[in-house]
PDB file of C-alpha atoms in Angstrom:
ATOM      1  CA  UNK A  65      15.189  83.642  62.870  1.00  0.00           C
ATOM      2  CA  UNK A  66      14.826  85.875  60.015  1.00  0.00           C
ATOM      3  CA  UNK A  67      12.784  88.932  59.162  1.00  0.00           C
ATOM      4  CA  UNK A  68      10.137  88.874  56.209  1.00  0.00           C
ATOM      5  CA  UNK A  69       8.016  91.755  54.887  1.00  0.00           C
ATOM      6  CA  UNK A  70       4.949  90.589  53.239  1.00  0.00           C
ATOM      7  CA  UNK A  71       2.858  93.110  51.299  1.00  0.00           C
ATOM      8  CA  UNK A  72       0.558  90.820  49.380  1.00  0.00           C
ATOM      9  CA  UNK A  73      -1.767  87.597  50.059  1.00  0.00           C
ATOM     10  CA  UNK A  74       0.126  86.331  53.254  1.00  0.00           C
ATOM     11  CA  UNK A  75      -0.695  89.638  55.429  1.00  0.00           C
ATOM     12  CA  UNK A  76      -3.519  89.421  58.000  1.00  0.00           C
ATOM     13  CA  UNK A  77      -6.850  89.410  56.383  1.00  0.00           C
ATOM     14  CA  UNK A  78      -5.548  88.286  53.019  1.00  0.00           C
ATOM     15  CA  UNK A  79      -6.353  84.876  51.335  1.00  0.00           C
ATOM     16  CA  UNK A  80      -3.015  83.140  52.188  1.00  0.00           C
ATOM     17  CA  UNK A  81      -2.509  84.422  55.628  1.00  0.00           C
ATOM     18  CA  UNK A  82      -3.690  81.169  56.790  1.00  0.00           C
ATOM     19  CA  UNK A  83      -0.102  79.823  55.884  1.00  0.00           C
ATOM     20  CA  UNK A  84       1.413  82.456  58.163  1.00  0.00           C
ATOM     21  CA  UNK A  85      -0.263  80.941  61.137  1.00  0.00           C
ATOM     22  CA  UNK A  86      -0.145  77.477  60.200  1.00  0.00           C
ATOM     23  CA  UNK A  87       2.565  75.923  62.562  1.00  0.00           C
ATOM     24  CA  UNK A  88       2.886  72.769  60.692  1.00  0.00           C
ATOM     25  CA  UNK A  89       4.868  75.151  57.810  1.00  0.00           C
ATOM     26  CA  UNK A  90       6.928  76.649  60.459  1.00  0.00           C
ATOM     27  CA  UNK A  91       7.076  79.692  62.680  1.00  0.00           C
ATOM     28  CA  UNK A  92       5.960  83.065  61.736  1.00  0.00           C
ATOM     29  CA  UNK A  93       5.531  85.687  64.590  1.00  0.00           C
ATOM     30  CA  UNK A  94       3.874  89.244  63.790  1.00  0.00           C
ATOM     31  CA  UNK A  95       6.347  91.881  64.637  1.00  0.00           C
ATOM     32  CA  UNK A  96       4.631  95.306  63.270  1.00  0.00           C
ATOM     33  CA  UNK A  97       3.795  97.008  60.198  1.00  0.00           C
ATOM     34  CA  UNK A  98       6.181  98.773  57.947  1.00  0.00           C
ATOM     35  CA  UNK A  99       6.565 100.226  54.576  1.00  0.00           C
ATOM     36  CA  UNK A 100       9.586 100.152  51.746  1.00  0.00           C
ATOM     37  CA  UNK A 101      11.907 102.816  52.300  1.00  0.00           C
ATOM     38  CA  UNK A 102      12.374 103.125  48.677  1.00  0.00           C
ATOM     39  CA  UNK A 103       9.859 103.356  46.018  1.00  0.00           C
ATOM     40  CA  UNK A 104       8.453 100.186  44.312  1.00  0.00           C
ATOM     41  CA  UNK A 105       5.911  99.547  41.712  1.00  0.00           C
ATOM     42  CA  UNK A 106       3.326  97.203  43.330  1.00  0.00           C
ATOM     43  CA  UNK A 107       1.002  95.779  40.388  1.00  0.00           C
ATOM     44  CA  UNK A 108      -1.673  93.033  40.347  1.00  0.00           C
ATOM     45  CA  UNK A 109      -0.789  91.201  37.035  1.00  0.00           C
ATOM     46  CA  UNK A 110      -1.693  87.808  35.572  1.00  0.00           C
ATOM     47  CA  UNK A 111      -4.583  85.864  35.000  1.00  0.00           C
ATOM     48  CA  UNK A 112      -4.848  85.052  38.838  1.00  0.00           C
ATOM     49  CA  UNK A 113      -4.525  88.564  39.788  1.00  0.00           C
ATOM     50  CA  UNK A 114      -1.377  88.055  41.835  1.00  0.00           C
ATOM     51  CA  UNK A 115       0.237  90.981  43.784  1.00  0.00           C
ATOM     52  CA  UNK A 116       3.639  91.453  42.361  1.00  0.00           C
ATOM     53  CA  UNK A 117       6.590  94.127  43.500  1.00  0.00           C
ATOM     54  CA  UNK A 118       8.643  94.957  40.758  1.00  0.00           C
ATOM     55  CA  UNK A 119      12.276  95.568  41.589  1.00  0.00           C
ATOM     56  CA  UNK A 120      12.387  98.495  40.214  1.00  0.00           C
ATOM     57  CA  UNK A 121      13.782 100.714  43.171  1.00  0.00           C
ATOM     58  CA  UNK A 122      12.832 104.443  42.850  1.00  0.00           C
ATOM     59  CA  UNK A 123       9.723 103.951  40.843  1.00  0.00           C
ATOM     60  CA  UNK A 124       6.136 103.752  42.209  1.00  0.00           C
ATOM     61  CA  UNK A 125       5.222 103.949  45.917  1.00  0.00           C
ATOM     62  CA  UNK A 126       6.564 103.277  49.403  1.00  0.00           C
ATOM     63  CA  UNK A 127       4.682  99.726  49.686  1.00  0.00           C
ATOM     64  CA  UNK A 128       2.982  98.979  53.072  1.00  0.00           C
ATOM     65  CA  UNK A 129       3.056  95.700  54.469  1.00  0.00           C
ATOM     66  CA  UNK A 130       3.812  93.525  57.606  1.00  0.00           C
ATOM     67  CA  UNK A 131       7.223  92.315  59.073  1.00  0.00           C
ATOM     68  CA  UNK A 132       7.314  89.021  60.607  1.00  0.00           C
ATOM     69  CA  UNK A 133      10.181  86.883  62.517  1.00  0.00           C
ATOM     70  CA  UNK A 134      10.176  83.353  60.719  1.00  0.00           C
ATOM     71  CA  UNK A 135      12.142  80.362  61.600  1.00  0.00           C
ATOM     72  CA  UNK A 136      14.158  78.319  59.159  1.00  0.00           C
ATOM     73  CA  UNK A 137      11.273  76.033  58.344  1.00  0.00           C
ATOM     74  CA  UNK A 138       8.778  79.005  57.446  1.00  0.00           C
ATOM     75  CA  UNK A 139      11.291  80.703  55.753  1.00  0.00           C
ATOM     76  CA  UNK A 140      11.969  77.534  53.450  1.00  0.00           C
ATOM     77  CA  UNK A 141       8.133  76.950  52.998  1.00  0.00           C
ATOM     78  CA  UNK A 142       7.881  80.607  52.005  1.00  0.00           C
ATOM     79  CA  UNK A 143      10.685  80.078  49.215  1.00  0.00           C
ATOM     80  CA  UNK A 144       8.775  77.119  47.782  1.00  0.00           C
ATOM     81  CA  UNK A 145       5.254  79.099  48.158  1.00  0.00           C
ATOM     82  CA  UNK A 146       6.972  82.270  46.245  1.00  0.00           C
ATOM     83  CA  UNK A 147       8.372  80.152  43.280  1.00  0.00           C
ATOM     84  CA  UNK A 148      11.716  81.538  44.439  1.00  0.00           C
ATOM     85  CA  UNK A 149      13.939  82.304  42.636  1.00  0.00           C
ATOM     86  CA  UNK A 150      11.883  82.020  39.186  1.00  0.00           C
ATOM     87  CA  UNK A 151       8.767  83.821  39.964  1.00  0.00           C
ATOM     88  CA  UNK A 152       9.960  85.890  42.967  1.00  0.00           C
ATOM     89  CA  UNK A 153      13.548  86.508  44.123  1.00  0.00           C
ATOM     90  CA  UNK A 154      14.067  87.068  48.127  1.00  0.00           C
ATOM     91  CA  UNK A 155      16.197  90.067  48.529  1.00  0.00           C
ATOM     92  CA  UNK A 156      17.031  92.230  51.770  1.00  0.00           C
ATOM     93  CA  UNK A 157      15.355  95.402  51.566  1.00  0.00           C
ATOM     94  CA  UNK A 158      15.275  98.413  53.540  1.00  0.00           C
ATOM     95  CA  UNK A 159      11.892  98.862  55.776  1.00  0.00           C
ATOM     96  CA  UNK A 160      10.860 101.558  57.786  1.00  0.00           C
ATOM     97  CA  UNK A 161       8.807 100.655  60.888  1.00  0.00           C
ATOM     98  CA  UNK A 162       5.229 102.221  61.003  1.00  0.00           C
ATOM     99  CA  UNK A 163       4.131 100.284  64.178  1.00  0.00           C
ATOM    100  CA  UNK A 164       5.890  97.823  66.304  1.00  0.00           C
ATOM    101  CA  UNK A 165       4.497  95.032  68.303  1.00  0.00           C
ATOM    102  CA  UNK A 166       7.759  92.837  68.510  1.00  0.00           C
ATOM    103  CA  UNK A 167       9.212  92.021  71.717  1.00  0.00           C
ATOM    104  CA  UNK A 168      12.920  92.675  72.065  1.00  0.00           C
ATOM    105  CA  UNK A 169      14.709  89.405  72.888  1.00  0.00           C
ATOM    106  CA  UNK A 170      18.262  88.536  72.913  1.00  0.00           C
ATOM    107  CA  UNK A 171      20.067  88.762  69.489  1.00  0.00           C
ATOM    108  CA  UNK A 172      16.648  90.365  68.120  1.00  0.00           C
ATOM    109  CA  UNK A 173      17.563  92.674  65.457  1.00  0.00           C
ATOM    110  CA  UNK A 174      16.519  96.255  65.978  1.00  0.00           C
ATOM    111  CA  UNK A 175      15.474  99.087  63.868  1.00  0.00           C
ATOM    112  CA  UNK A 176      18.341 101.670  63.411  1.00  0.00           C
ATOM    113  CA  UNK A 177      18.007 105.452  64.934  1.00  0.00           C
ATOM    114  CA  UNK A 178      15.554 106.073  61.800  1.00  0.00           C
ATOM    115  CA  UNK A 179      13.483 103.340  62.600  1.00  0.00           C
ATOM    116  CA  UNK A 180      14.745 101.267  59.589  1.00  0.00           C
ATOM    117  CA  UNK A 181      15.629  97.461  59.464  1.00  0.00           C
ATOM    118  CA  UNK A 182      16.327  95.004  56.671  1.00  0.00           C
ATOM    119  CA  UNK A 183      13.944  92.394  55.827  1.00  0.00           C
ATOM    120  CA  UNK A 184      13.537  89.680  53.224  1.00  0.00           C
ATOM    121  CA  UNK A 185      11.059  90.563  50.644  1.00  0.00           C
ATOM    122  CA  UNK A 186       9.968  88.576  47.677  1.00  0.00           C
ATOM    123  CA  UNK A 187       9.952  90.988  44.939  1.00  0.00           C
ATOM    124  CA  UNK A 188      10.338  90.029  41.034  1.00  0.00           C
ATOM    125  CA  UNK A 189      12.862  90.869  38.486  1.00  0.00           C
ATOM    126  CA  UNK A 190      11.507  88.365  35.981  1.00  0.00           C
ATOM    127  CA  UNK A 191       8.311  89.734  34.618  1.00  0.00           C
ATOM    128  CA  UNK A 192       6.794  90.738  31.097  1.00  0.00           C
ATOM    129  CA  UNK A 193       7.924  94.057  30.219  1.00  0.00           C
ATOM    130  CA  UNK A 194       4.205  95.386  29.779  1.00  0.00           C
ATOM    131  CA  UNK A 195       3.612  94.974  33.804  1.00  0.00           C
ATOM    132  CA  UNK A 196       5.633  98.413  34.244  1.00  0.00           C
ATOM    133  CA  UNK A 197       2.798  99.937  32.486  1.00  0.00           C
ATOM    134  CA  UNK A 198       0.008  98.463  35.192  1.00  0.00           C
ATOM    135  CA  UNK A 199      -1.668 100.675  37.862  1.00  0.00           C
ATOM    136  CA  UNK A 200       0.870 100.932  40.941  1.00  0.00           C
ATOM    137  CA  UNK A 201      -0.508 100.593  44.288  1.00  0.00           C
ATOM    138  CA  UNK A 202       1.007 101.815  47.554  1.00  0.00           C
ATOM    139  CA  UNK A 203      -0.970  99.023  49.609  1.00  0.00           C
ATOM    140  CA  UNK A 204      -2.536  95.540  48.593  1.00  0.00           C
ATOM    141  CA  UNK A 205      -5.891  94.129  49.329  1.00  0.00           C
ATOM    142  CA  UNK A 206      -7.323  91.377  47.356  1.00  0.00           C
ATOM    143  CA  UNK A 207     -10.845  92.659  48.361  1.00  0.00           C
ATOM    144  CA  UNK A 208      -9.798  96.250  47.187  1.00  0.00           C
ATOM    145  CA  UNK A 209     -11.711  98.766  45.116  1.00  0.00           C
ATOM    146  CA  UNK A 210      -9.217  97.931  41.849  1.00  0.00           C
ATOM    147  CA  UNK A 211     -11.811  94.927  41.499  1.00  0.00           C
ATOM    148  CA  UNK A 212      -9.177  92.253  40.712  1.00  0.00           C
ATOM    149  CA  UNK A 213     -10.122  89.533  42.716  1.00  0.00           C
ATOM    150  CA  UNK A 214      -7.120  87.097  43.669  1.00  0.00           C
ATOM    151  CA  UNK A 215      -7.591  83.564  42.308  1.00  0.00           C
ATOM    152  CA  UNK A 216      -6.440  81.099  45.064  1.00  0.00           C
ATOM    153  CA  UNK A 217      -4.307  77.787  44.049  1.00  0.00           C
ATOM    154  CA  UNK A 218      -6.812  75.684  44.855  1.00  0.00           C
ATOM    155  CA  UNK A 219      -9.128  77.348  42.401  1.00  0.00           C
ATOM    156  CA  UNK A 220      -6.531  77.364  39.532  1.00  0.00           C
TER     157      UNK A 220
END
């Protein structure tokens, strides 16, 4: 099992959460909520209003999201879903645990003494330079007051 931190449309209550609970895609078990230890710019960009975490450590906000434990099948699905490695790149990031629901089992990676663990995160180093000038968010909600509604893949 791998640990994945999601901050956008795959979170509970967001448009693509349905994929996280579709066992035909693999297994994803909600473990808790967290936020990035380092600051990153989280922007909503492109004609489909997609949330992107730009891989520029030290700029932006501590980005809030959810921590999942996923099997290899789900990880492979997420790589395809996130257009990895072209659109997003899957990298390990340090995530501070804010709220933990995960049940500790054998071989289960635990947070360190500071409540920090490493998780895979889909962020991007391949983006137009003007995205750096977009507003930065600390949390994503496709229905938020930013007014930038996410466009589902089936509607593109």
